Coordinates of C-alpha atoms and ligand atoms in Angstrom, one line a residue:
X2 CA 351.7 -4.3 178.8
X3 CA 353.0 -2.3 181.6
X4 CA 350.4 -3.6 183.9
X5 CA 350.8 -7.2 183.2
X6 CA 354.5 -6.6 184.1
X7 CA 354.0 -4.6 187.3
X8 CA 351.7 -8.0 188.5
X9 CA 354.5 -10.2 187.6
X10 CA 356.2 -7.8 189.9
X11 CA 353.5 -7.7 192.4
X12 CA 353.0 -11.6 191.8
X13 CA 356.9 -12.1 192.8
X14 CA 357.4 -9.8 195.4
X15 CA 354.1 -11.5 197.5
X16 CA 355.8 -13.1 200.4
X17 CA 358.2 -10.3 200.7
X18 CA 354.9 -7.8 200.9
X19 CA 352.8 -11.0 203.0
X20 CA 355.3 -10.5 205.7
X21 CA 356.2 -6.9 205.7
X22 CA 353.8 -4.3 204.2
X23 CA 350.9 -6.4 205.6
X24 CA 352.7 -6.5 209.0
X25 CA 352.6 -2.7 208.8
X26 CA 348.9 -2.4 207.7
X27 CA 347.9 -4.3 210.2
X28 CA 350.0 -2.6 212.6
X29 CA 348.6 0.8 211.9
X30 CA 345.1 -0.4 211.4
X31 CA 343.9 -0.9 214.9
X32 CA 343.8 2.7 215.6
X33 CA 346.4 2.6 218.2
X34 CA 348.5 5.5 219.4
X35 CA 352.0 6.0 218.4
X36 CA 354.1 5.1 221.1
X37 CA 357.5 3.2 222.0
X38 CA 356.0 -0.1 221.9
X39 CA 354.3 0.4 218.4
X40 CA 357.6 1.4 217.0
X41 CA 359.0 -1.4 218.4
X42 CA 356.9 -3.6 216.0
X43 CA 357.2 -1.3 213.7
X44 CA 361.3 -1.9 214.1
X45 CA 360.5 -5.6 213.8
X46 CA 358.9 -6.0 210.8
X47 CA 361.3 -3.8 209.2
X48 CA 364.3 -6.1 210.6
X49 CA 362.4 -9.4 209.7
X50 CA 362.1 -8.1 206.2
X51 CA 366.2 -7.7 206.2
X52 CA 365.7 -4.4 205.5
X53 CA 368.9 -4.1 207.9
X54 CA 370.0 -2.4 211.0
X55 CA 371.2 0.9 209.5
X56 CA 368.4 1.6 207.7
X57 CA 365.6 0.6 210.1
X58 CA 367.6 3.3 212.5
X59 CA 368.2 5.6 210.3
X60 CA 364.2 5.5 209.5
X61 CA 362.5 5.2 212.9
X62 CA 364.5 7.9 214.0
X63 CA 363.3 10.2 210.9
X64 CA 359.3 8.6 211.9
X65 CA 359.8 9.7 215.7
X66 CA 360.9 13.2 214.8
X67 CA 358.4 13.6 212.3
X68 CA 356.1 12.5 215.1
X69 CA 357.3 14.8 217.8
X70 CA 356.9 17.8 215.1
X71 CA 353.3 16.9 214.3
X72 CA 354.3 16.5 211.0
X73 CA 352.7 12.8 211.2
X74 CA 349.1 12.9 213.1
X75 CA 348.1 9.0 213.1
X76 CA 349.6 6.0 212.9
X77 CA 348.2 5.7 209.0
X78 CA 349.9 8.1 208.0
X79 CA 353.3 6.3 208.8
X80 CA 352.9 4.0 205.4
X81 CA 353.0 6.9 203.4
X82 CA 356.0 8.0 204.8
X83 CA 358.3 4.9 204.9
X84 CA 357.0 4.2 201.2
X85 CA 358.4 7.4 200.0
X86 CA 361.8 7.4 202.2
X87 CA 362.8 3.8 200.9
X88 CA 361.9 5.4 197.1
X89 CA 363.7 8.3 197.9
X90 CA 366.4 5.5 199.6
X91 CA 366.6 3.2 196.6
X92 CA 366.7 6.1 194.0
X93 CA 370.0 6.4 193.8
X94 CA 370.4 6.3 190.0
X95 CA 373.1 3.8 187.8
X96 CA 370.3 1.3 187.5
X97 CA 370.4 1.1 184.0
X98 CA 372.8 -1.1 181.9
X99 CA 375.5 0.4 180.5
X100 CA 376.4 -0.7 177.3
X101 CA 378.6 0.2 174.6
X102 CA 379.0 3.0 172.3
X103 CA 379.5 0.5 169.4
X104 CA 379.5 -3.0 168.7
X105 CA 379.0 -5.6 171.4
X106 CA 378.1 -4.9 175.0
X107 CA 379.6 -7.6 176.9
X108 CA 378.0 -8.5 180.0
X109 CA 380.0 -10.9 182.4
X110 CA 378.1 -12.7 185.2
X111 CA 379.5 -14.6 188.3
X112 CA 378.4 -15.5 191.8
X113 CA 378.6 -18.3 194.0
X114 CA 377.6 -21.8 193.5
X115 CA 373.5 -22.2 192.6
X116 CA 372.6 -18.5 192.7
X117 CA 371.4 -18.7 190.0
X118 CA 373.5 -17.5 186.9
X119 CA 372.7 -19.6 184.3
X120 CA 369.1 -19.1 184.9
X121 CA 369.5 -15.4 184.9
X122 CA 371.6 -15.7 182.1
X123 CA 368.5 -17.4 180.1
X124 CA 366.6 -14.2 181.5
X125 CA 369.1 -11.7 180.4
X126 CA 368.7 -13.0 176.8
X127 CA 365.4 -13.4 176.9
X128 CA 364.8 -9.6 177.8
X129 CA 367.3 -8.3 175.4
X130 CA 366.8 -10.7 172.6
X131 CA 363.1 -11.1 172.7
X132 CA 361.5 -8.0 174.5
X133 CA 364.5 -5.8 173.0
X134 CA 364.9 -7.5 170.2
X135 CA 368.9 -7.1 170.2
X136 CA 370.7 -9.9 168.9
X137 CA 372.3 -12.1 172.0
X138 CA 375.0 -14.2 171.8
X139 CA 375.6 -16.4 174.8
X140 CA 379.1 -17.9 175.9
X141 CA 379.2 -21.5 178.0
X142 CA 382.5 -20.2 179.8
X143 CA 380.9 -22.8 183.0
X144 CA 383.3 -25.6 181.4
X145 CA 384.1 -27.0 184.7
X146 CA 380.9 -28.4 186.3
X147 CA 379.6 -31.5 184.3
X148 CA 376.1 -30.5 182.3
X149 CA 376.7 -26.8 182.6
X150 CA 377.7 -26.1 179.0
X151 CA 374.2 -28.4 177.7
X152 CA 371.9 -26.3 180.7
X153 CA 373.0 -23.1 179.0
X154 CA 372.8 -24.6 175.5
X155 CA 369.2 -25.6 176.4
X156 CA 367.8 -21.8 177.2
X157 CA 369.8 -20.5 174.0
X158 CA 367.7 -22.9 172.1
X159 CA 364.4 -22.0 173.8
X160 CA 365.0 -18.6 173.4
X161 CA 366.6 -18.5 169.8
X162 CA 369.7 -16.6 170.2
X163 CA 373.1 -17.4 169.5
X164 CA 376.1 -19.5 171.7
X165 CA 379.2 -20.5 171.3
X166 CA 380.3 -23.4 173.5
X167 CA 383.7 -25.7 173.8
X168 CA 383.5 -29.1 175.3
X169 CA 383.0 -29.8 179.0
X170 CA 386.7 -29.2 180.8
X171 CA 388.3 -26.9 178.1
X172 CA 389.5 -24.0 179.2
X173 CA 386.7 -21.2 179.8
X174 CA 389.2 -18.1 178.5
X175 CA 389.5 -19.8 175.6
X176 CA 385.7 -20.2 175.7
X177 CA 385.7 -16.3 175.9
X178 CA 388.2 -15.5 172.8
X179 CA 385.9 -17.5 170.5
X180 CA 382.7 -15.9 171.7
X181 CA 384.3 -12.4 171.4
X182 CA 385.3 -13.4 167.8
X183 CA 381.8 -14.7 166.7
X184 CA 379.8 -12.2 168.4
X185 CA 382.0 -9.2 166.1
X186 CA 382.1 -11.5 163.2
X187 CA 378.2 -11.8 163.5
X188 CA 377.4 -8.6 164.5
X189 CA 376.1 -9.8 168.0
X190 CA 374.7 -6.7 170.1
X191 CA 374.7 -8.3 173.3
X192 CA 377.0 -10.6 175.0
X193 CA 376.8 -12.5 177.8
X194 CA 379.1 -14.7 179.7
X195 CA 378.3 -17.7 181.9
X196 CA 380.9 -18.3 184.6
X197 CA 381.4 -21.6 187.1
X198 CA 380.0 -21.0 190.5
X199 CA 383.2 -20.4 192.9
X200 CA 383.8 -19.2 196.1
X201 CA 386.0 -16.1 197.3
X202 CA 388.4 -19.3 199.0
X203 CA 388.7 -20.8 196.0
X204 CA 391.8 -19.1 194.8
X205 CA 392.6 -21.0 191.5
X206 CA 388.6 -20.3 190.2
X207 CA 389.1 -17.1 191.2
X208 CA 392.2 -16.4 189.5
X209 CA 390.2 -17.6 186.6
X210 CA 387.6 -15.5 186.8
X211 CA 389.9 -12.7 186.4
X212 CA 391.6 -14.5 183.0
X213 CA 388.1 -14.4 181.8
X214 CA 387.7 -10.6 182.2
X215 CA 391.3 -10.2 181.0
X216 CA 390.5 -11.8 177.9
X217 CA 387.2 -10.0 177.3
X218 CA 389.1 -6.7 178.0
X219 CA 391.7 -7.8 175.3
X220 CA 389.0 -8.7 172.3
X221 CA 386.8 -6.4 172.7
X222 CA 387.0 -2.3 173.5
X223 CA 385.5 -1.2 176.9
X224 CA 384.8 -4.8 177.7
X225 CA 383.1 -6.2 179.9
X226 CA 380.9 -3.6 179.5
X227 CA 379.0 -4.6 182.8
X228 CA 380.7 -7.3 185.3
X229 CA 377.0 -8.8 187.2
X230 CA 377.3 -10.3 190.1
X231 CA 374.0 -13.1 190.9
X232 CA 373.0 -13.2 194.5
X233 CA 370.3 -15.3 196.0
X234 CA 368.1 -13.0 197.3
X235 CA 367.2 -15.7 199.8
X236 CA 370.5 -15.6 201.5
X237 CA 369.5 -12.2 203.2
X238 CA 372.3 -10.7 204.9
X239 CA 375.6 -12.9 203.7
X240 CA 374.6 -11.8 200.4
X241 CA 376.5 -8.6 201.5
X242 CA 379.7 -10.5 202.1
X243 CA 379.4 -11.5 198.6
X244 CA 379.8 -8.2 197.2
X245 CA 382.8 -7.5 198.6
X246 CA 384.6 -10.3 198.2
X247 CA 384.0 -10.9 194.4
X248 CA 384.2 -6.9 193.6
X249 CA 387.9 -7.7 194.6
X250 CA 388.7 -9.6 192.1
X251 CA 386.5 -8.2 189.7
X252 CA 385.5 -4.9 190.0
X253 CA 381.7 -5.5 190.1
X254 CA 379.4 -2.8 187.6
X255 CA 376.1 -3.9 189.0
X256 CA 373.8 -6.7 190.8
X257 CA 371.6 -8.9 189.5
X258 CA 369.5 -10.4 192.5
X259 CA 367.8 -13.9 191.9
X260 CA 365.1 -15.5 193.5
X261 CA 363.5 -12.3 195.2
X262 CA 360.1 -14.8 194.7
X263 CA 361.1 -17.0 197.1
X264 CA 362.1 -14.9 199.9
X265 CA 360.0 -12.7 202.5
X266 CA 362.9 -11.0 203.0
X267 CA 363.0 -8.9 200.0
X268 CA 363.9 -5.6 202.0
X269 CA 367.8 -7.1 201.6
X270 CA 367.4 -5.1 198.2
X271 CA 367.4 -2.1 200.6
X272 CA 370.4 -2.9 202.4
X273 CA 372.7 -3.8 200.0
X274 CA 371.7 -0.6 198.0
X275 CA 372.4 0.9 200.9
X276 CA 375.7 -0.5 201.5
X277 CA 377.4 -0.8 198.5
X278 CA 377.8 2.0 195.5
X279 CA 377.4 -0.9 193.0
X280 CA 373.8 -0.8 191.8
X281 CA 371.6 -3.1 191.4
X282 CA 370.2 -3.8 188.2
X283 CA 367.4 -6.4 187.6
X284 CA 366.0 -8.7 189.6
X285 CA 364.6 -12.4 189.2
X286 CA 361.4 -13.4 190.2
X287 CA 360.7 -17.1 189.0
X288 CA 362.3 -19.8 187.6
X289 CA 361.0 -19.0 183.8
X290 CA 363.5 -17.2 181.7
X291 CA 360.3 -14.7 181.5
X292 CA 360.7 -13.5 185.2
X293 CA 363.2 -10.9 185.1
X294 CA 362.3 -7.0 185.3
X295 CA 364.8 -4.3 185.4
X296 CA 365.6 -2.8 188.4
X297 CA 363.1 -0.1 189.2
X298 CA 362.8 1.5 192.6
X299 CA 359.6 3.0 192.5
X300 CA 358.4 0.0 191.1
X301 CA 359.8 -2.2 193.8
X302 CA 358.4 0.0 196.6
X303 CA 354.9 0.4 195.2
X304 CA 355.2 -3.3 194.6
X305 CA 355.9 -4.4 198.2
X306 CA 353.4 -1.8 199.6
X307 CA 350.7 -3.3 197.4
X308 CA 349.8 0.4 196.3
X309 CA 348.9 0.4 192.2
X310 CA 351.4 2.9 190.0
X311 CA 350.8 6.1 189.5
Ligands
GTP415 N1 362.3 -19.4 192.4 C1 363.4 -19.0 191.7 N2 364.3 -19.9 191.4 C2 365.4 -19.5 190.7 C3 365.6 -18.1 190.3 N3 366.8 -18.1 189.7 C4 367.3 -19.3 189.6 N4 366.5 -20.2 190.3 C5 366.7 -21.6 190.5 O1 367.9 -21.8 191.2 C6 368.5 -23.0 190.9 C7 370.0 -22.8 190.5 O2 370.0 -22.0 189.3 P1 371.2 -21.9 188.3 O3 370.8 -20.9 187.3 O4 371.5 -23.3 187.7 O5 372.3 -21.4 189.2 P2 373.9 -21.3 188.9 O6 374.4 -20.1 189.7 O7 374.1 -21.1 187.4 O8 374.5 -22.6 189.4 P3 376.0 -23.2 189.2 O9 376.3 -23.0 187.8 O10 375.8 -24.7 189.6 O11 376.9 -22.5 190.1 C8 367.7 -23.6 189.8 O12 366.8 -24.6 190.3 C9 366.9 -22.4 189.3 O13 365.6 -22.8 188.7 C10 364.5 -17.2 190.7 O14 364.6 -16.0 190.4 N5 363.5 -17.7 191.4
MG416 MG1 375.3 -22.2 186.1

């Protein structure tokens, strides 16, 4: 089981590990010496994989110094090292989901426009509902773009949990208060709220956003329990902007970051957990409501270096 998983990982992460880890073995196969120019490409790869500025710095500084003490020998030996200082980077901790103490978590998820929420939505159930066998309960609070409220009504179907919905334009707090009351009356273990796509300009959505999380907070204790934000992993660097501007309105508990299959850049993971305190805490790797993992550093590292677990 845990094999076919870490391929699906492996399987998702291939461009991402095409352009970057391959760059590097091919860098350090030739025999060559170490010297400015080969850290140069080294640097390069390590930006084109969006790894960002800071922490390609920070870590060619730590590979010359380990150089200059003989603590590295040949250029070989520098994959070992960056694999383990990104899994030393990226274990930070606060990947897991926090959830609550009794009765329903309640997860809300928001994000810009097509960055995938509703599908991660569909993968959120899927993995709680069907691989952790919680009961879900789904709420359509997307009321404002036409077809939103049948697209999530569609994966609750395929995946057999539960969803309460209102009709397109209602009001999506409203939306909320009925969800919170059906998932306590039925004894739902996991909640999760769909959201519009809306911009940090787009003052009246975002205003809304908040009335969501207001009303969740009223209904049900603790709530939400986690507030994800979806970014496209394939945005690479202005997914940072993102952060910020949405963890102002809603103070953000964690990232969910879409779409890591269809990017070579997925070192952005790097940066951002670099960058921000807020964790993040799966990833999506496919368009199936199957291709979601938690997030795992070690994983994600051995993954992109193409090396098999330990
Ligand atoms: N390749 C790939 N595609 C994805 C992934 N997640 C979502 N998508 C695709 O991205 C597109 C938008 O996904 P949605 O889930 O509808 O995005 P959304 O954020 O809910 O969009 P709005 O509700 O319109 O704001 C769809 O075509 C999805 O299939 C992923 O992890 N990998
Ligand atoms: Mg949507």
């Amino acid at each position: 089981m845990f094999q076919r998983v870490f391929s699906r990982l492996k399987q998702g992460l291939k461009k991402t590990r095409d352009a970057f880890a391959s760059g590097l073995k091919a860098l350090v196969r030739i025999g060559r010496r170490v010297d400015e120019s080969f850290l140069e490409e080294l640097e390069e790869a390590m930006i084109t994989a969006d790894m960002g500025v800071q922490t390609t710095q920070e870590l060619l500084e730590h590979l010359r110094e380990a150089y200059m003490d003989r603590e590295i020998e040949d250029p070989k030996a520098f994959l070992g090292y960056i694999s383990n200082y990104l899994e030393q980077h990226l274990r930070r901790g606060g990947n897991e989901l926090i959830t609550a103490p009794s009765g329903p978590t309640v997860i809300l998820v928001c994000g810009v426009n097509g960055c995938g929420k509703t599908t991660s939505i569909a993968k959120l159930a899927y993995h709680f509902h069907r691989v952790e066998n919680r009961k879900v309960l789904l709420a359509a609070s997307d009321t404002f773009r036409a077809a939103a409220v049948e697209q999530l009504d569609v994966w609750a179907q395929r995946i057999g949990c539960d969803i309460v919905k209102h009709k397109s334009g209602a009001d999506p707090g409203a939306v909320a208060y009925d969800a919170c009351a059906a998932a306590k009356a039925r004894g739902s273990e996991v909640m999760i709220v769909d959201t519009a796509g809306r911009l940090h300009t787009q003052t009246g959505l975002m205003k809304e956003l908040e009335k969501i999380r207001r009303v969740l907070a009223k209904q049900i204790e603790g709530a939400p329990h986690e507030t994800l934000l979806v970014l496209d992993a394939t945005t690479g660097q202005n997914a940072l902007a993102q952060v910020d501007l949405f963890h102002q309105s809603v103070p953000l508990s964690g990232l969910f970051l879409s779409k890591l299959d269809g990017t070579a850049k997925g070192g952005v993971v790097i940066s951002i957990n670099r960058q921000f305190e807020i964790p993040v805490k799966f990833i999506g790797l496919g368009e199936s409501y199957e291709d979601i993992q938690p997030f795992s550093p070690d994983d994600f590292v051995h993954a992109i270096f193409g090396q098999d677990v330990a």
